[in-house]
XYZ file of C-alpha atoms in Angstrom:
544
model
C 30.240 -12.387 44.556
C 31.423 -15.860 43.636
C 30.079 -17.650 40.732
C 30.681 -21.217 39.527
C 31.827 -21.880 35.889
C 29.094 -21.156 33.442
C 26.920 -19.469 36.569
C 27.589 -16.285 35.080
C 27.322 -16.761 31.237
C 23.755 -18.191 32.192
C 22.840 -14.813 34.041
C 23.977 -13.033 31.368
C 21.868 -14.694 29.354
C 18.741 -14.403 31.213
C 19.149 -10.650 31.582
C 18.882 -10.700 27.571
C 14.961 -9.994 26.741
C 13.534 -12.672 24.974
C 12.554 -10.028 21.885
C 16.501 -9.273 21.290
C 16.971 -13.237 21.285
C 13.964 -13.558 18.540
C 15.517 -10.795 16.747
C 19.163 -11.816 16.802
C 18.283 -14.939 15.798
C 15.945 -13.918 12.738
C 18.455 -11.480 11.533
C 21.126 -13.701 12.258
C 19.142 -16.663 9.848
C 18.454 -14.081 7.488
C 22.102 -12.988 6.885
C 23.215 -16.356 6.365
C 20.866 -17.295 4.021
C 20.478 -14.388 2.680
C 24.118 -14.319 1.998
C 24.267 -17.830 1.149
C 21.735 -17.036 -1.454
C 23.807 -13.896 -2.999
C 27.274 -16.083 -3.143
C 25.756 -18.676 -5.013
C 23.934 -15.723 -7.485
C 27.109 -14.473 -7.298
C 29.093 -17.521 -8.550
C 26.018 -17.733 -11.138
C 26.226 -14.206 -12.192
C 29.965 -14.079 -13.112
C 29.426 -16.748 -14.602
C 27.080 -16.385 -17.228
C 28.284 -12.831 -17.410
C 31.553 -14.308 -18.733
C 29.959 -16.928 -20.897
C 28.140 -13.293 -22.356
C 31.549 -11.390 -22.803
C 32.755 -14.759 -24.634
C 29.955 -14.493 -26.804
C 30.367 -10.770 -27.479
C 34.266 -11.220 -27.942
C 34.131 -13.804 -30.448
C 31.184 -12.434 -32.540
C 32.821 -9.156 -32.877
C 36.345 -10.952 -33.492
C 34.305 -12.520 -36.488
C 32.731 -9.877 -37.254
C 35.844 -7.855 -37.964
C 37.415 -10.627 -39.494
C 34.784 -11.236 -42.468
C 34.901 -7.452 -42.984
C 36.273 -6.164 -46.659
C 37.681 -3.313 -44.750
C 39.771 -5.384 -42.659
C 40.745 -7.747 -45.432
C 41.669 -5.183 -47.878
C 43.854 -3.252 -45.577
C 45.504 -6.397 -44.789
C 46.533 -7.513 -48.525
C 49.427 -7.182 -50.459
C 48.658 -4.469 -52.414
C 47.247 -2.607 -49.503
C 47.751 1.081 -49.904
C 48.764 3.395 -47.044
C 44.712 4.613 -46.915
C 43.739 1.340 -46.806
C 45.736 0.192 -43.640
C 44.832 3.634 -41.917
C 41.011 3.081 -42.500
C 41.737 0.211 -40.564
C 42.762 1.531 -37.618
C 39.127 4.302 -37.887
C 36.968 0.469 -38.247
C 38.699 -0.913 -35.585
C 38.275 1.781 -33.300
C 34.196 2.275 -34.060
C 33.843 -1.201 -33.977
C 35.452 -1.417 -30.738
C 33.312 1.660 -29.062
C 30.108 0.648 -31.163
C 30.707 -3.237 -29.275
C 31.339 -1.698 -26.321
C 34.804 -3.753 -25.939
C 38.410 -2.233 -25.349
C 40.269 -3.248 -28.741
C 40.180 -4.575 -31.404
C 43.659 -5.174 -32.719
C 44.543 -6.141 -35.778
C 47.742 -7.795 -36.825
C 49.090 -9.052 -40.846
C 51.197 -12.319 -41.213
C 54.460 -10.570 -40.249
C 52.920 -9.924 -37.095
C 53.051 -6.095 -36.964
C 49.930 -4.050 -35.711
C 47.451 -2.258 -38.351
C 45.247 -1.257 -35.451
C 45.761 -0.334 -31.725
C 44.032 1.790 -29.433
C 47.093 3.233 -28.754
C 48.025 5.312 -31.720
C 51.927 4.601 -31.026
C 51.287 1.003 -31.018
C 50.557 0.782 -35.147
C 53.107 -0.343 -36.614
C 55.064 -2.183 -34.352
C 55.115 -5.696 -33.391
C 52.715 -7.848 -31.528
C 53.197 -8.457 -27.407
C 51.909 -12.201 -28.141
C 53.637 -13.568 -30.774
C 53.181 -17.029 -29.748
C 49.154 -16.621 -29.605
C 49.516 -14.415 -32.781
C 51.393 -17.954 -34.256
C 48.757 -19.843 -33.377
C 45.789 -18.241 -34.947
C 47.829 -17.690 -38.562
C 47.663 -21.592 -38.328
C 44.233 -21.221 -38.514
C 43.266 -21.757 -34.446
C 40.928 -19.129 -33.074
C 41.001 -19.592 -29.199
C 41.096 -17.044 -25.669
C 43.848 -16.000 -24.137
C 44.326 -14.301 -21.191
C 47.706 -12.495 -21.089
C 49.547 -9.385 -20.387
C 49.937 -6.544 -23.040
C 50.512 -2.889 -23.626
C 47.098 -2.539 -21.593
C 47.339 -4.665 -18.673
C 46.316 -7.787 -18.503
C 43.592 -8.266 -20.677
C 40.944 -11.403 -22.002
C 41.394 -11.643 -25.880
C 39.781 -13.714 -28.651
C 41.791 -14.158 -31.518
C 40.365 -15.040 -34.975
C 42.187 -15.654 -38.346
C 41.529 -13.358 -41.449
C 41.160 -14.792 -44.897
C 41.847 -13.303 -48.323
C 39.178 -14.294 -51.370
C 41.710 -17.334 -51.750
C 41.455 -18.257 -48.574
C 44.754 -17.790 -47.603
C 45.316 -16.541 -43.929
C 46.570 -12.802 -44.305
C 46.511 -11.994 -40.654
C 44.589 -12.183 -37.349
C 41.884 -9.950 -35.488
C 42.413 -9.737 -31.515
C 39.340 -8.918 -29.564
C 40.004 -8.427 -25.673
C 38.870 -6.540 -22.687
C 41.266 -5.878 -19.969
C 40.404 -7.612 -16.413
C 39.509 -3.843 -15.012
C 36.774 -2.963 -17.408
C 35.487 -7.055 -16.621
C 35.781 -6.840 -13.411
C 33.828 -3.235 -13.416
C 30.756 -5.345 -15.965
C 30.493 -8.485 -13.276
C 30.010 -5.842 -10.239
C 27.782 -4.089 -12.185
C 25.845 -7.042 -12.758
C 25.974 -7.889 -9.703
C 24.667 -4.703 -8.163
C 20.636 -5.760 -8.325
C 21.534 -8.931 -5.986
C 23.016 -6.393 -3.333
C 20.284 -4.246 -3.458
C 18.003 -7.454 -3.496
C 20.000 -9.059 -0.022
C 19.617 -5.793 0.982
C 15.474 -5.324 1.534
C 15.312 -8.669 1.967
C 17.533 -8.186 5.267
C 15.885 -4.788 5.914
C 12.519 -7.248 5.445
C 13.808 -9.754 7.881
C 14.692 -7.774 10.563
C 10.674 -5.624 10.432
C 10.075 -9.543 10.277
C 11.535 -10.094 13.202
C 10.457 -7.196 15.620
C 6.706 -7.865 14.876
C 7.230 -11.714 15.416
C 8.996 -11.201 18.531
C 6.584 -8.938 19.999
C 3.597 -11.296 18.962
C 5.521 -13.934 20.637
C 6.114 -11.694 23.617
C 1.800 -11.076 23.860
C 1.363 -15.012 24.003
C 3.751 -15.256 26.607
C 1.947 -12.833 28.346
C 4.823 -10.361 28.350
C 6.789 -12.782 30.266
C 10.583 -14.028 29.571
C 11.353 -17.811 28.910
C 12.877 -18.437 32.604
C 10.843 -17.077 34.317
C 8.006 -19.294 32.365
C 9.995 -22.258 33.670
C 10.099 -20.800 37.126
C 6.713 -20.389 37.208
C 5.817 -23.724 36.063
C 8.102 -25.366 38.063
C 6.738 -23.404 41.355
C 3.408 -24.530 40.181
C 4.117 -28.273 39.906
C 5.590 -27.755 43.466
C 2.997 -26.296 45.076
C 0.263 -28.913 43.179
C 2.131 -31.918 44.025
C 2.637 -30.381 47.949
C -0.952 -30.643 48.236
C -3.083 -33.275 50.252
C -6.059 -32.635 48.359
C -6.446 -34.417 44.659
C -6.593 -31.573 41.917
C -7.866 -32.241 38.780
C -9.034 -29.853 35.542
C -10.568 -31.059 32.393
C -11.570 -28.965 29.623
C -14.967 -28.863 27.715
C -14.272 -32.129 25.842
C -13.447 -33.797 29.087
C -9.647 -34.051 28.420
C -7.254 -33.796 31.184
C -5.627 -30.647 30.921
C -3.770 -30.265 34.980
C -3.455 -32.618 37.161
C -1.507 -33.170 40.714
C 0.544 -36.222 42.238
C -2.364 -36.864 44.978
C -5.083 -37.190 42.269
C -3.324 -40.524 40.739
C -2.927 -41.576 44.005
C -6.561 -40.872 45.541
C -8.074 -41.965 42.003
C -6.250 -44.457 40.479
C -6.572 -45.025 36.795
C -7.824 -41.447 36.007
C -4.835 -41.491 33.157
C -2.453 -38.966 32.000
C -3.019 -35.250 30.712
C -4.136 -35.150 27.459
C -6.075 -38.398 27.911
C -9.918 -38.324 27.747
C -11.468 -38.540 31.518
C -13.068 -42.172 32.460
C -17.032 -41.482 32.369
C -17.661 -42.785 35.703
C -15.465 -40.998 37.447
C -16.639 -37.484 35.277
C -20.357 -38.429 35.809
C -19.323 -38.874 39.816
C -17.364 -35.754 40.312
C -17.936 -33.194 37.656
C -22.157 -33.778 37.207
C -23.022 -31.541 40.441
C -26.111 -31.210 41.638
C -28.267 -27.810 40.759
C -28.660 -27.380 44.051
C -25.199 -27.592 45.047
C -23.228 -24.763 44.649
C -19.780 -24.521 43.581
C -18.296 -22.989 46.339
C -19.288 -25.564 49.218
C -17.748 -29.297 49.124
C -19.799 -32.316 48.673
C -19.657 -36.005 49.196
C -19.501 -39.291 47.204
C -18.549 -42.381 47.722
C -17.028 -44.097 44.628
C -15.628 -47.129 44.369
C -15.841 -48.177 48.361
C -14.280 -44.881 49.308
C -15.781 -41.860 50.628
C -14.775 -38.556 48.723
C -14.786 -34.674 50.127
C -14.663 -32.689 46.802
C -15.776 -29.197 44.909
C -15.827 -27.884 41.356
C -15.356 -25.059 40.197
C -15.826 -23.465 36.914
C -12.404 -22.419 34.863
C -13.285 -18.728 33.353
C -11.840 -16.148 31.654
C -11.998 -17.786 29.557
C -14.384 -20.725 29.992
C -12.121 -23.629 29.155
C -13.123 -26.977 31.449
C -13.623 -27.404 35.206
C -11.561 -27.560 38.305
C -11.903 -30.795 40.993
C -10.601 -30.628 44.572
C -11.160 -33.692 46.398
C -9.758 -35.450 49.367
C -10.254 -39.084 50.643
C -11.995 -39.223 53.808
C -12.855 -42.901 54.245
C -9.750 -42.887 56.753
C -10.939 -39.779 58.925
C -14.540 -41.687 59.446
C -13.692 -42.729 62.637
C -12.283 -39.747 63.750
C -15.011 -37.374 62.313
C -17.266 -40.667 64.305
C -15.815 -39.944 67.522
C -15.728 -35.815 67.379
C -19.513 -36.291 66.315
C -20.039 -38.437 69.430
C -17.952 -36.217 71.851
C -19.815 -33.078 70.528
C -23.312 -35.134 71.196
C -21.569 -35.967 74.731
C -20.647 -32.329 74.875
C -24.432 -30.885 73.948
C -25.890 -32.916 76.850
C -22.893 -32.030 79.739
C -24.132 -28.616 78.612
C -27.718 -28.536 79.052
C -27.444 -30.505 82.248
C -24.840 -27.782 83.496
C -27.309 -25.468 82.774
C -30.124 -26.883 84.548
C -27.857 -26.996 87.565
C -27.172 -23.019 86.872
C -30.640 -22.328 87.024
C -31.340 -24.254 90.427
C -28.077 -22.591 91.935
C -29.103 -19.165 90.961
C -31.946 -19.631 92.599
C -30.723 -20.738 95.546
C -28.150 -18.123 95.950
C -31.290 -14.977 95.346
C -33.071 -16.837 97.927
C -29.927 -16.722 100.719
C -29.071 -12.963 99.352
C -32.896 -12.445 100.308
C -31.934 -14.024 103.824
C -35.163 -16.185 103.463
C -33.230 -19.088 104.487
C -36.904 -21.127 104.975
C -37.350 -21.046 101.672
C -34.258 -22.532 101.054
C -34.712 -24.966 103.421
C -37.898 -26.091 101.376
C -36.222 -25.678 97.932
C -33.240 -27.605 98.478
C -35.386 -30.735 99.889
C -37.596 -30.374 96.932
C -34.766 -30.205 93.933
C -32.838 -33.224 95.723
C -36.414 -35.303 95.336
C -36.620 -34.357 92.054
C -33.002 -35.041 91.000
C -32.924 -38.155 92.047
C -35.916 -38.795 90.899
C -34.698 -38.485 87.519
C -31.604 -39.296 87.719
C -32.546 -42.849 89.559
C -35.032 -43.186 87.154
C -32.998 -43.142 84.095
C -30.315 -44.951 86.267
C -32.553 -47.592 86.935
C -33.530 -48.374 83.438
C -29.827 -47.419 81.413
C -27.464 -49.131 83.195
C -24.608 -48.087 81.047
C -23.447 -44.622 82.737
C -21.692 -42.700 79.893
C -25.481 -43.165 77.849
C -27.335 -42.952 80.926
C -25.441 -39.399 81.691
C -25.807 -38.554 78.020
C -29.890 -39.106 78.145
C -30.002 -36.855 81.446
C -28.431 -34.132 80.000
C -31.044 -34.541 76.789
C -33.780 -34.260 79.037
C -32.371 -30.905 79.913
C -31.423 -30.076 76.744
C -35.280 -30.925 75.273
C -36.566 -29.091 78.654
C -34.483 -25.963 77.848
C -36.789 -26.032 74.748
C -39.950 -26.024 76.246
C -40.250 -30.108 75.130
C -40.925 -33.381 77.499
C -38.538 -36.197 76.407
C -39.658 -39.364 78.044
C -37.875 -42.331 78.596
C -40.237 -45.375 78.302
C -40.801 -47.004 81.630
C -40.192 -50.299 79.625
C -37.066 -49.395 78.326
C -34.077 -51.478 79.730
C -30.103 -51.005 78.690
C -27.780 -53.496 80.317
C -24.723 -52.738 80.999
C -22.658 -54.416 78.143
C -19.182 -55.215 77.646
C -18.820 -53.585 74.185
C -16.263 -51.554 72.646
C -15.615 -47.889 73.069
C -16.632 -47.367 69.232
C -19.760 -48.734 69.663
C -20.624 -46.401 72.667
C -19.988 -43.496 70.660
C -22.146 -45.106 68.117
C -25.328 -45.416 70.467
C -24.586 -41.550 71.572
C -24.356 -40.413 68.039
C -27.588 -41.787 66.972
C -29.422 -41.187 70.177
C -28.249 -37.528 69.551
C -28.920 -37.471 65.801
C -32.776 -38.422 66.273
C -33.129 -36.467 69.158
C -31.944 -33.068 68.104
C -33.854 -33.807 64.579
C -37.141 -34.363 66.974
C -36.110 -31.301 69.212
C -36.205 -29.145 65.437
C -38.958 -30.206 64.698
C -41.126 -29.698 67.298
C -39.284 -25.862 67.718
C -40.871 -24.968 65.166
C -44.772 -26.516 66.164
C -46.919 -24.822 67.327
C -48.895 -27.205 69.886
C -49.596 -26.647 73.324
C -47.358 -30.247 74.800
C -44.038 -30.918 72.845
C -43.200 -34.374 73.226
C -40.719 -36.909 72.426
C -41.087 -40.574 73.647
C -38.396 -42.862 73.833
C -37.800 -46.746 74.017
C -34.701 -48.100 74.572
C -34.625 -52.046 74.837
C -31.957 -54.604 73.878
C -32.055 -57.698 72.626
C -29.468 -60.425 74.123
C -29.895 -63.261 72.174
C -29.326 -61.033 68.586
C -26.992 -58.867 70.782
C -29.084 -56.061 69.425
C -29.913 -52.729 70.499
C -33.658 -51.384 69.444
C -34.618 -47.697 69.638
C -38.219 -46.890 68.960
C -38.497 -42.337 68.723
C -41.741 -40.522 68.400
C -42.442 -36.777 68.153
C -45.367 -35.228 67.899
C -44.261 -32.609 65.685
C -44.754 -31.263 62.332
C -43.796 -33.904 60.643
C -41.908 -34.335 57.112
C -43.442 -33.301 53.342
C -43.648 -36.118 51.364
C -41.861 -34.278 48.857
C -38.856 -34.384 51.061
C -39.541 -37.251 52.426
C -37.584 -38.981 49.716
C -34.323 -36.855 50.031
C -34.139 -37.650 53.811
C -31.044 -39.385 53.879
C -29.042 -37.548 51.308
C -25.961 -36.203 52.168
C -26.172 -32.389 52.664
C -30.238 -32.433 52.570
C -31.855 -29.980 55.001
C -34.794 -27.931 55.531
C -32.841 -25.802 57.910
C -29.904 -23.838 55.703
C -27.106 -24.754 54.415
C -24.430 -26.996 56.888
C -26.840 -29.069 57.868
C -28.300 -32.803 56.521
C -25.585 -34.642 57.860
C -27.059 -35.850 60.707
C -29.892 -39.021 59.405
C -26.998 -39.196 56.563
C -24.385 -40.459 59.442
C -27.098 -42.572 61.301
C -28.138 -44.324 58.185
C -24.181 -45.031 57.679
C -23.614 -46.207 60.840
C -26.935 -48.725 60.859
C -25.651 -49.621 57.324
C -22.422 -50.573 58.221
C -23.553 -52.709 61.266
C -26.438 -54.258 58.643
C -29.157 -52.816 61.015
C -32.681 -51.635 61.020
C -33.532 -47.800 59.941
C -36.851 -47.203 59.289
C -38.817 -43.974 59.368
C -42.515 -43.161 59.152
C -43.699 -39.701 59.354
C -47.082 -38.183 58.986
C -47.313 -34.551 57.871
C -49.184 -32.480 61.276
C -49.165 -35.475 63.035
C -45.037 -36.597 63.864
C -42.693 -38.785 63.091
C -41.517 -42.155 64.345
C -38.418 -43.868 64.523
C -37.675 -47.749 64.615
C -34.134 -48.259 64.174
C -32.377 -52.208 65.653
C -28.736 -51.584 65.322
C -26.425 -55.286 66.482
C -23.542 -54.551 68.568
C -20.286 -55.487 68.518
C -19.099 -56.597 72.006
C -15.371 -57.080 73.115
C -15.771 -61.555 72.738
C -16.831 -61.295 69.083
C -13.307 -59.296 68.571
């Protein structure tokens, strides 16, 4: 497999769980400043642990060199005792200050005391330091003697004259200092030590508490996830929107700024109107069924749902559907057009099948009668309806409502005054008429279904007026009629007595009449009917 450059050092990286990362890192900050921290103690530590062996060197040197001891062994008159005890003071003051000689040397420069038995008598390694102090300088020096190289103090010794009879060199060789600043360094080592030991315990129980809010998912495939979500949101049609309990945007897609302009950005706090449109749904509404609005001149299609687990906010799905009102206006029409084909087919099926027992019965008199008698009546009807509608797609559409009522055991008259010209008007306007005629109809048809009197009727008038170009409908039932505690929720969208998917149909006349600024008025009496009146102005092709 081919990989471009970096491709591969990216994999690798990915294939690394994100808990090793949050480790490696942790432990990796810890070392450095852990280790930055134990350098600069470090640094401190020698330090003042050479500022301490200063101190000890020179108060011992001093010490040694105010001592009668010392003094009297180096004197003139010094007996041979008196330079040996000497060398036994030197050598207890050296172990009792915990240093690794004390030297000490008379004007001629020749050693009283040495740690080295063989070295008393004989003259100093440093006579130019040993120079220096008989002049009366005390100082440091670090040089190499008969012990290695070696850090020495040297301090004069006065008589009772105050005459400078010799010197006293204090030193400690740079083993033995090197052994004391390790050793005083030990507690920061230990001290790096749990603290990295701490870091790294640290660093497991952060990463795995980092690991449980990322739901025990890696980094990448976070981002892949997101980004796979922000693709699939902004391939949607539909608006998506999701606020939280405070009404702050939490998720939003590309088609909800551009179905709802203005609704701002996430993290803003939702507009009011727009939250009191959408999100305040109905009790009797339920969640998983859309609902309509219009807002703002625009007509919405839209459903919220509760976020849970936990309860944070609320989802909104809605879609524009000011632009498919035509459309769903001329499926509406088409299925009213539909309805009535169908119920006049089957009136036909009924007259055939009778026609066809009466020929397999060979009583071809009968059929001789029967035929005769269902052509009267056919074109009875037919010329009737014909004769008053002279507009053939409505005339066609009434026919096959008679059937449609008759198949229902209910009379649908067409008033003998009723008189439809045939218009010049647009298509649109057709499937207008149908729609409504079908609407009030089928809402009669219900309600008389469920009556219970002995002659279901509908009567309807159909007349237009030319000089307001108007069309007037006038429907009565003599059905149940409508509660007047419903009667006020008529016309809202979704609003039925008869289940859920219906209420849609008075909702579209009253739109339709609305948008034409027509006539819908409604009177019903409960037990009694209901009655109609609706004048709806049409648009013919020369107002265009």
């Amino acid at each position: 497999m081919m990989y471009k450059r970096g491709e591969f050092g990216v994999k690798q990286i990915k294939n690394i769980p994100l808990y090793v990362i949050i480790i490696g890192i942790v432990v990796m900050a810890t070392v450095i400043s852990l280790g930055t921290t134990g350098i600069l103690l470090q640094q401190v530590i020698e330090k003042n642990e050479r500022e301490n062996i200063n101190l000890r060197l020179k108060s011992t040197a001093q010490i040694a060199a105010s001592d009668p001891i010392i003094i009297r062994g180096l004197s003139l008159n010094a007996s041979k005792s008196d330079k040996s005890s000497v060398q036994i003071y030197a050598q207890r003051l050296a172990n009792t200050a915990n240093i690794d000689f004390v030297v000490v040397v008379n004007d001629d420069l020749y050693r009283l005391s040495h740690p080295n038995d063989k070295q008393i008598g004989k003259k100093f390694s440093s006579p130019q330091d040993a120079r220096q102090t008989l002049q009366g300088k005390a100082h440091f020096s670090t040089k190499v003697g008969v012990l290695g190289l070696g850090y020495r103090y040297f301090d004069p010794v006065y008589d009772a004259n105050h005459d400078i009879i010799g010197l006293v060199s204090v030193g400690l060789t740079e083993d033995t200092i090197a052994r004391s600043i390790k050793t005083a360094r030990r507690p920061i080592f230990v001290g790096l030590t749990v603290g990295l030991l701490i870091g790294i315990v640290g660093a497991i129980f952060l990463a795995k508490w980092i690991k449980k809010i990322l739901l025990d998912m890696e980094p990448y495939v976070i981002a892949k996830k997101l980004v796979e979500k922000n693709t699939i949101e902004n391939s949607m049609m539909e608006g998506l929107l999701a606020i939280d309990d405070q009404q702050t945007i939490i998720a939003k897609n590309m088609a909800a700024d551009q179905l709802l302009p203005g609704i701002g950005n996430i993290g803003d706090h939702l507009p009011v109107e727009i939250f009191q449109t959408f999100f305040v749904v109905p009790e009797k509404n339920s969640d998983t069924h859309p609902n309509r609005v219009l807002f703002k001149t625009r007509a919405y299609l839209y459903s919220v749902a509760q976020l849970v687990s936990p309860a944070v906010g609320s989802l909104l799905l809605f879609r524009d559907i000011t632009d498919f009102k035509e459309i769903v206006a001329e499926l509406d029409g088409t299925k009213q057009y539909a309805q009535a084909l169908r119920a006049q087919t089957h009136e036909f099926m009924n007259k055939l099948q009778a026609i066809t027992g009466l020929i397999e019965l060979k009583k071809y008199d009968e059929v001789n009668k029967l035929i005769p008698q269902l052509t009267s009546d056919y074109q009875q009807n037919i010329g009737y309806i014909m004769a008053r509608v002279k507009m053939p797609v409505i005339a066609g559409f009434l026919i096959g409502k008679v059937n449609y009522a008759h198949e229902h055991e209910i009379i649908l008259n067409i008033g003998e005054s009723s008189c439809l010209p045939k218009l010049d008007i647009l298509r649109r306007e057709v499937t207008n008429i149908i729609k409504i005629l079908g609407n009030i109809i089928d809402n009669a048809v219900d309600a008389l279904s469920d009556s219970d009197i002995a002659q279901k009727k509908i009567d309807l008038l159909l007349r237009y007026d030319d000089e307001g170009e108007t069309l007037v409908i006038t429907i009565e039932d003599n059905g149940a009629g409508i509660a007047s505690d419903q009667f006020s929720n008529i016309l809202t969208i979704g609003f039925s007595t008869k289940g859920h998917g219906r209420g849609f149909g008075l909702t579209t006349v009253n739109a339709i009449i609305t948008d034409h600024q027509g006539v819908f008025d409604i009177q019903s009496t409960l037990n009694i009917g209901t009655k109609v009146y609706i004048e709806y102005p049409l648009r013919s092709r020369r107002s265009m």
